[in-house]
Every structure is written in C-alpha cells, then in structure tokens.
mmCIF file of C-alpha atoms in Angstrom:
data_model
loop_
_atom_site.group_PDB
_atom_site.id
_atom_site.type_symbol
_atom_site.label_atom_id
_atom_site.label_comp_id
_atom_site.label_asym_id
_atom_site.label_seq_id
_atom_site.Cartn_x
_atom_site.Cartn_y
_atom_site.Cartn_z
ATOM 1 C CA SER A 1 -19.887 8.489 -5.425
ATOM 2 C CA PRO A 2 -20.166 6.031 -2.502
ATOM 3 C CA PHE A 3 -19.051 8.887 -0.220
ATOM 4 C CA ASN A 4 -22.123 10.948 -1.111
ATOM 5 C CA VAL A 5 -25.127 8.750 -0.307
ATOM 6 C CA VAL A 6 -28.135 8.907 1.972
ATOM 7 C CA ALA A 7 -29.034 5.214 1.826
ATOM 8 C CA TRP A 8 -27.822 2.070 0.119
ATOM 9 C CA HIS A 9 -29.869 0.299 -2.541
ATOM 10 C CA GLY A 10 -29.209 -3.030 -4.222
ATOM 11 C CA ASN A 11 -26.259 -5.142 -3.196
ATOM 12 C CA TYR A 12 -24.330 -2.533 -1.214
ATOM 13 C CA LEU A 13 -24.257 -3.976 2.290
ATOM 14 C CA PRO A 14 -22.217 -3.069 5.337
ATOM 15 C CA PHE A 15 -20.114 -5.950 6.566
ATOM 16 C CA LYS A 16 -17.502 -6.825 9.127
ATOM 17 C CA TYR A 17 -14.143 -8.261 8.102
ATOM 18 C CA ASP A 18 -11.579 -9.818 10.445
ATOM 19 C CA LEU A 19 -8.312 -8.187 9.324
ATOM 20 C CA SER A 20 -6.293 -10.923 11.031
ATOM 21 C CA LYS A 21 -7.530 -13.290 8.309
ATOM 22 C CA PHE A 22 -6.082 -11.146 5.492
ATOM 23 C CA CYS A 23 -3.336 -13.009 3.669
ATOM 24 C CA ALA A 24 -0.519 -10.732 2.536
ATOM 25 C CA VAL A 25 0.484 -12.260 -0.787
ATOM 26 C CA ASN A 26 3.730 -10.805 -1.974
ATOM 27 C CA SER A 27 7.282 -11.387 -2.971
ATOM 28 C CA VAL A 28 9.420 -8.408 -2.147
ATOM 29 C CA THR A 29 12.405 -9.321 -4.273
ATOM 30 C CA TYR A 30 14.015 -5.931 -3.875
ATOM 31 C CA ASP A 31 13.136 -2.796 -1.983
ATOM 32 C CA HIS A 32 9.631 -1.900 -0.831
ATOM 33 C CA ILE A 33 6.891 -2.792 -3.278
ATOM 34 C CA ASP A 34 3.818 -0.707 -4.129
ATOM 35 C CA PRO A 35 1.250 -0.920 -1.310
ATOM 36 C CA SER A 36 -1.476 -2.043 -3.731
ATOM 37 C CA ILE A 37 -0.412 -5.642 -3.010
ATOM 38 C CA TYR A 38 -1.996 -5.184 0.423
ATOM 39 C CA THR A 39 -5.394 -4.032 -0.919
ATOM 40 C CA VAL A 40 -8.307 -5.500 1.015
ATOM 41 C CA MET A 41 -11.090 -3.677 -0.850
ATOM 42 C CA THR A 42 -11.257 -1.289 -3.784
ATOM 43 C CA CYS A 43 -13.869 0.989 -5.273
ATOM 44 C CA VAL A 44 -13.250 1.405 -8.996
ATOM 45 C CA GLY A 45 -13.054 4.958 -10.279
ATOM 46 C CA ASP A 46 -14.528 6.463 -13.449
ATOM 47 C CA GLU A 47 -11.201 6.337 -15.309
ATOM 48 C CA ALA A 48 -9.752 2.982 -16.308
ATOM 49 C CA GLY A 49 -6.920 1.929 -14.009
ATOM 50 C CA THR A 50 -7.754 4.345 -11.196
ATOM 51 C CA ALA A 51 -9.470 3.652 -7.924
ATOM 52 C CA LEU A 52 -11.897 5.998 -6.297
ATOM 53 C CA CYS A 53 -10.679 4.466 -3.044
ATOM 54 C CA ASP A 54 -8.538 1.506 -1.950
ATOM 55 C CA PHE A 55 -8.558 0.148 1.585
ATOM 56 C CA VAL A 56 -5.113 -1.267 2.329
ATOM 57 C CA ILE A 57 -3.660 -2.891 5.451
ATOM 58 C CA PHE A 58 -0.083 -3.603 6.456
ATOM 59 C CA PRO A 59 -0.487 -6.742 8.574
ATOM 60 C CA PRO A 60 2.085 -8.928 10.276
ATOM 61 C CA ARG A 61 4.064 -10.484 7.388
ATOM 62 C CA TRP A 62 7.362 -11.847 6.171
ATOM 63 C CA MET A 63 9.663 -9.150 4.850
ATOM 64 C CA SER A 64 12.178 -10.766 2.577
ATOM 65 C CA THR A 65 14.380 -8.808 0.229
ATOM 66 C CA ASP A 66 17.598 -9.354 -1.659
ATOM 67 C CA PRO A 67 20.842 -8.425 0.118
ATOM 68 C CA ASP A 68 21.664 -4.715 0.301
ATOM 69 C CA THR A 69 18.145 -3.520 -0.516
ATOM 70 C CA PHE A 70 15.759 -1.270 1.380
ATOM 71 C CA ARG A 71 12.775 -2.699 3.292
ATOM 72 C CA PRO A 72 10.775 0.337 4.503
ATOM 73 C CA PRO A 73 8.756 2.462 2.084
ATOM 74 C CA TRP A 74 11.125 4.579 0.043
ATOM 75 C CA PHE A 75 10.728 8.320 -0.320
ATOM 76 C CA HIS A 76 8.004 8.963 -2.846
ATOM 77 C CA ARG A 77 5.143 11.113 -4.080
ATOM 78 C CA ASN A 78 1.821 9.675 -5.215
ATOM 79 C CA THR A 79 -0.804 10.651 -7.722
ATOM 80 C CA MET A 80 -3.265 9.442 -5.064
ATOM 81 C CA THR A 81 -3.952 10.881 -1.603
ATOM 82 C CA GLU A 82 -2.986 8.616 1.313
ATOM 83 C CA PHE A 83 -4.695 8.654 4.685
ATOM 84 C CA MET A 84 -2.874 6.236 6.956
ATOM 85 C CA GLY A 85 -3.442 5.130 10.538
ATOM 86 C CA LEU A 86 -2.051 2.686 13.071
ATOM 87 C CA LEU A 87 -4.470 0.339 14.843
ATOM 88 C CA TRP A 88 -2.001 -1.349 17.213
ATOM 89 C CA GLY A 89 1.715 -1.845 17.762
ATOM 90 C CA GLY A 90 4.404 0.008 15.853
ATOM 91 C CA TYR A 91 5.114 0.954 12.259
ATOM 92 C CA ASP A 92 8.401 0.049 10.584
ATOM 93 C CA ALA A 93 8.863 3.344 8.740
ATOM 94 C CA LYS A 94 8.049 5.817 11.517
ATOM 95 C CA LYS A 95 9.073 5.108 15.096
ATOM 96 C CA ALA A 96 6.967 7.959 16.510
ATOM 97 C CA PHE A 97 3.809 6.796 14.691
ATOM 98 C CA LEU A 98 1.671 5.584 17.603
ATOM 99 C CA PRO A 99 -1.563 3.545 17.781
ATOM 100 C CA GLY A 100 -4.532 5.809 17.173
ATOM 101 C CA GLY A 101 -2.346 8.167 15.152
ATOM 102 C CA ALA A 102 -2.970 9.033 11.520
ATOM 103 C CA SER A 103 -1.229 10.905 8.729
ATOM 104 C CA LEU A 104 -2.495 12.507 5.544
ATOM 105 C CA HIS A 105 -0.267 12.819 2.493
ATOM 106 C CA SER A 106 -2.105 14.660 -0.242
ATOM 107 C CA CYS A 107 -1.487 14.063 -3.909
ATOM 108 C CA MET A 108 2.187 14.720 -4.811
ATOM 109 C CA THR A 109 3.260 15.419 -1.208
ATOM 110 C CA PRO A 110 6.708 13.837 -0.675
ATOM 111 C CA HIS A 111 7.012 11.436 2.261
ATOM 112 C CA GLY A 112 8.864 8.349 3.463
ATOM 113 C CA PRO A 113 10.563 6.819 6.501
ATOM 114 C CA ASP A 114 11.799 8.996 9.339
ATOM 115 C CA ALA A 115 15.539 9.490 9.856
ATOM 116 C CA VAL A 116 15.815 6.790 12.581
ATOM 117 C CA SER A 117 14.034 4.162 10.450
ATOM 118 C CA TYR A 118 16.051 5.155 7.384
ATOM 119 C CA ASP A 119 19.389 4.784 9.209
ATOM 120 C CA LYS A 120 18.357 1.392 10.600
ATOM 121 C CA ALA A 121 17.245 0.157 7.156
ATOM 122 C CA VAL A 122 20.410 1.340 5.401
ATOM 123 C CA ALA A 123 22.562 -0.458 8.010
ATOM 124 C CA ASP A 124 20.578 -3.721 7.610
ATOM 125 C CA PRO A 125 22.317 -6.002 5.071
ATOM 126 C CA CYS A 126 18.978 -7.845 4.503
ATOM 127 C CA GLU A 127 20.727 -11.210 4.582
ATOM 128 C CA GLN A 128 17.841 -12.936 6.373
ATOM 129 C CA PRO A 129 14.081 -12.585 5.954
ATOM 130 C CA THR A 130 12.402 -10.969 8.944
ATOM 131 C CA TYR A 131 8.882 -11.412 10.237
ATOM 132 C CA PHE A 132 7.187 -8.117 11.002
ATOM 133 C CA SER A 133 4.669 -8.900 13.728
ATOM 134 C CA SER A 134 4.617 -5.767 15.824
ATOM 135 C CA GLY A 135 1.767 -3.762 14.353
ATOM 136 C CA LEU A 136 -1.248 -3.330 12.111
ATOM 137 C CA ALA A 137 -1.515 -0.205 9.989
ATOM 138 C CA PHE A 138 -4.179 0.746 7.457
ATOM 139 C CA MET A 139 -4.386 3.158 4.557
ATOM 140 C CA PHE A 140 -7.168 4.668 2.506
ATOM 141 C CA GLU A 141 -5.750 5.651 -0.856
ATOM 142 C CA THR A 142 -7.998 7.777 -3.047
ATOM 143 C CA SER A 143 -7.886 9.688 -6.302
ATOM 144 C CA CYS A 144 -9.968 12.386 -4.554
ATOM 145 C CA MET A 145 -8.476 15.287 -2.667
ATOM 146 C CA LEU A 146 -9.046 15.134 1.088
ATOM 147 C CA ARG A 147 -8.858 18.028 3.496
ATOM 148 C CA LEU A 148 -8.727 18.267 7.247
ATOM 149 C CA SER A 149 -11.699 19.530 9.215
ATOM 150 C CA GLU A 150 -11.408 22.558 11.497
ATOM 151 C CA PHE A 151 -11.599 20.132 14.430
ATOM 152 C CA ALA A 152 -8.578 18.185 13.161
ATOM 153 C CA LEU A 153 -6.579 21.328 12.351
ATOM 154 C CA ASN A 154 -7.163 22.784 15.818
ATOM 155 C CA ASN A 155 -6.917 19.563 17.831
ATOM 156 C CA LYS A 156 -4.320 19.450 20.611
ATOM 157 C CA CYS A 157 -3.161 16.051 19.270
ATOM 158 C CA LEU A 158 -2.073 17.546 15.930
ATOM 159 C CA ASP A 159 1.650 17.007 15.427
ATOM 160 C CA ALA A 160 2.726 20.425 14.213
ATOM 161 C CA GLU A 161 6.333 19.180 14.020
ATOM 162 C CA TYR A 162 5.553 16.168 11.778
ATOM 163 C CA GLY A 163 7.963 17.314 9.074
ATOM 164 C CA ALA A 164 10.847 17.430 11.564
ATOM 165 C CA CYS A 165 11.145 13.622 11.395
ATOM 166 C CA TRP A 166 13.159 14.129 8.179
ATOM 167 C CA ASN A 167 15.476 16.875 9.519
ATOM 168 C CA ASN A 168 18.382 14.522 10.278
ATOM 169 C CA LEU A 169 18.399 12.789 6.904
ATOM 170 C CA PRO A 170 21.617 13.361 4.981
ATOM 171 C CA ASN A 171 21.335 15.260 1.709
ATOM 172 C CA ARG A 172 22.691 12.601 -0.641
ATOM 173 C CA PHE A 173 21.276 14.219 -3.744
ATOM 174 C CA ASN A 174 23.637 17.201 -3.744
ATOM 175 C CA GLU A 175 26.607 14.938 -2.898
ATOM 176 C CA ALA A 176 25.874 12.809 -5.965
ATOM 177 C CA ILE A 177 25.709 15.912 -8.161
ATOM 178 C CA LYS A 178 29.075 17.142 -6.794
ATOM 179 C CA GLU A 179 30.695 13.764 -7.487
ATOM 180 C CA GLN A 180 29.288 13.751 -11.004
ATOM 181 C CA ASP A 181 30.654 17.243 -11.676
ATOM 182 C CA GLU A 182 34.151 16.360 -10.459
#
C-alpha cells in the first residue's frame, strides 16, 4: 500500500500541483453528480473498479442543472470512506463548514447538506446556471476504513454537535408513506 512505505523507489515522486489549474469537466444535467468527476489523482485498488484512494477537489465552477432539480450533494451513503476538508471560502452544502475544518464519513454513514442549505436548494428553481466561486474543498475517498486518532477525538475543535445540522430537516419519508397508504 502507498500508505505503508518507508521510502519511494522507481517512478514514485512527490510533486506540487496548482489546484487553481484544475479544470472541472462536467455537465450536471440534473441534480448533483458523483464527485468522481472532480478526481485530480487516483490510486488504483486491488479489485477492478475500486480505488485505494481518490484525491478530489471541488473548485470554483459553473453549476448548471435543469429546472426544479437539486444542486447540492443529495443525502447518500457510500461504499467508500470520505475525508473532506475546506481550504478556503465556503462550502455550498454546509454553511457552518469553515476553512481548516474537516469531516469524516465512514463507509455507509449517511450524510448530506445541512438543513439551511437544503431549504435554500429546494427553493431555488434552477432556472439560471450559477458560478460557484466562493470556496475550494477537497476530499480523500478511500476503500479503506479510517479512524480518528486520540488527539482528534479529544481536540477542543471537535464538533460534538455535528449531527445537529440535520435536526431541522422535515421527515418527508414518513409523509410519503402516509400518502401512499391513504
């Protein structure tokens, strides 16, 4: 594994990459597309079709969707583990996600936009493309399980109330079941 090495041999070389030169190539016809379209680098895993690790960025970009669709990341669970951070600016799916902050969503942990971002996105008719230029976020996505160190778990900066960002979301699932039963 590239995470378990003492020294590099062969053509593995450290390098510097200017993330402002990354070209986000995408067409978001409807809703939020899989973040793999923003992959800068990948390390292929042992199993076909899986990555040991992807390095992904969410740079300034055009966000164009069909009318009445949903621009932020939808609520989802992954078969990969996501470690995400914000380098500068803001993040469109979490208003309280600040520069220098990071989040870890382990394999199959549900997550998505906070209640404020969700309400704003649902109210947006998406009639015009928008240019998101107010931040630069990154994500390491891996098929490996990650765990927090004791330092991270006991750090005063840990947001122990992280899950509260979803408290004000309406429960639309049970409403849909009631309507179906009636």
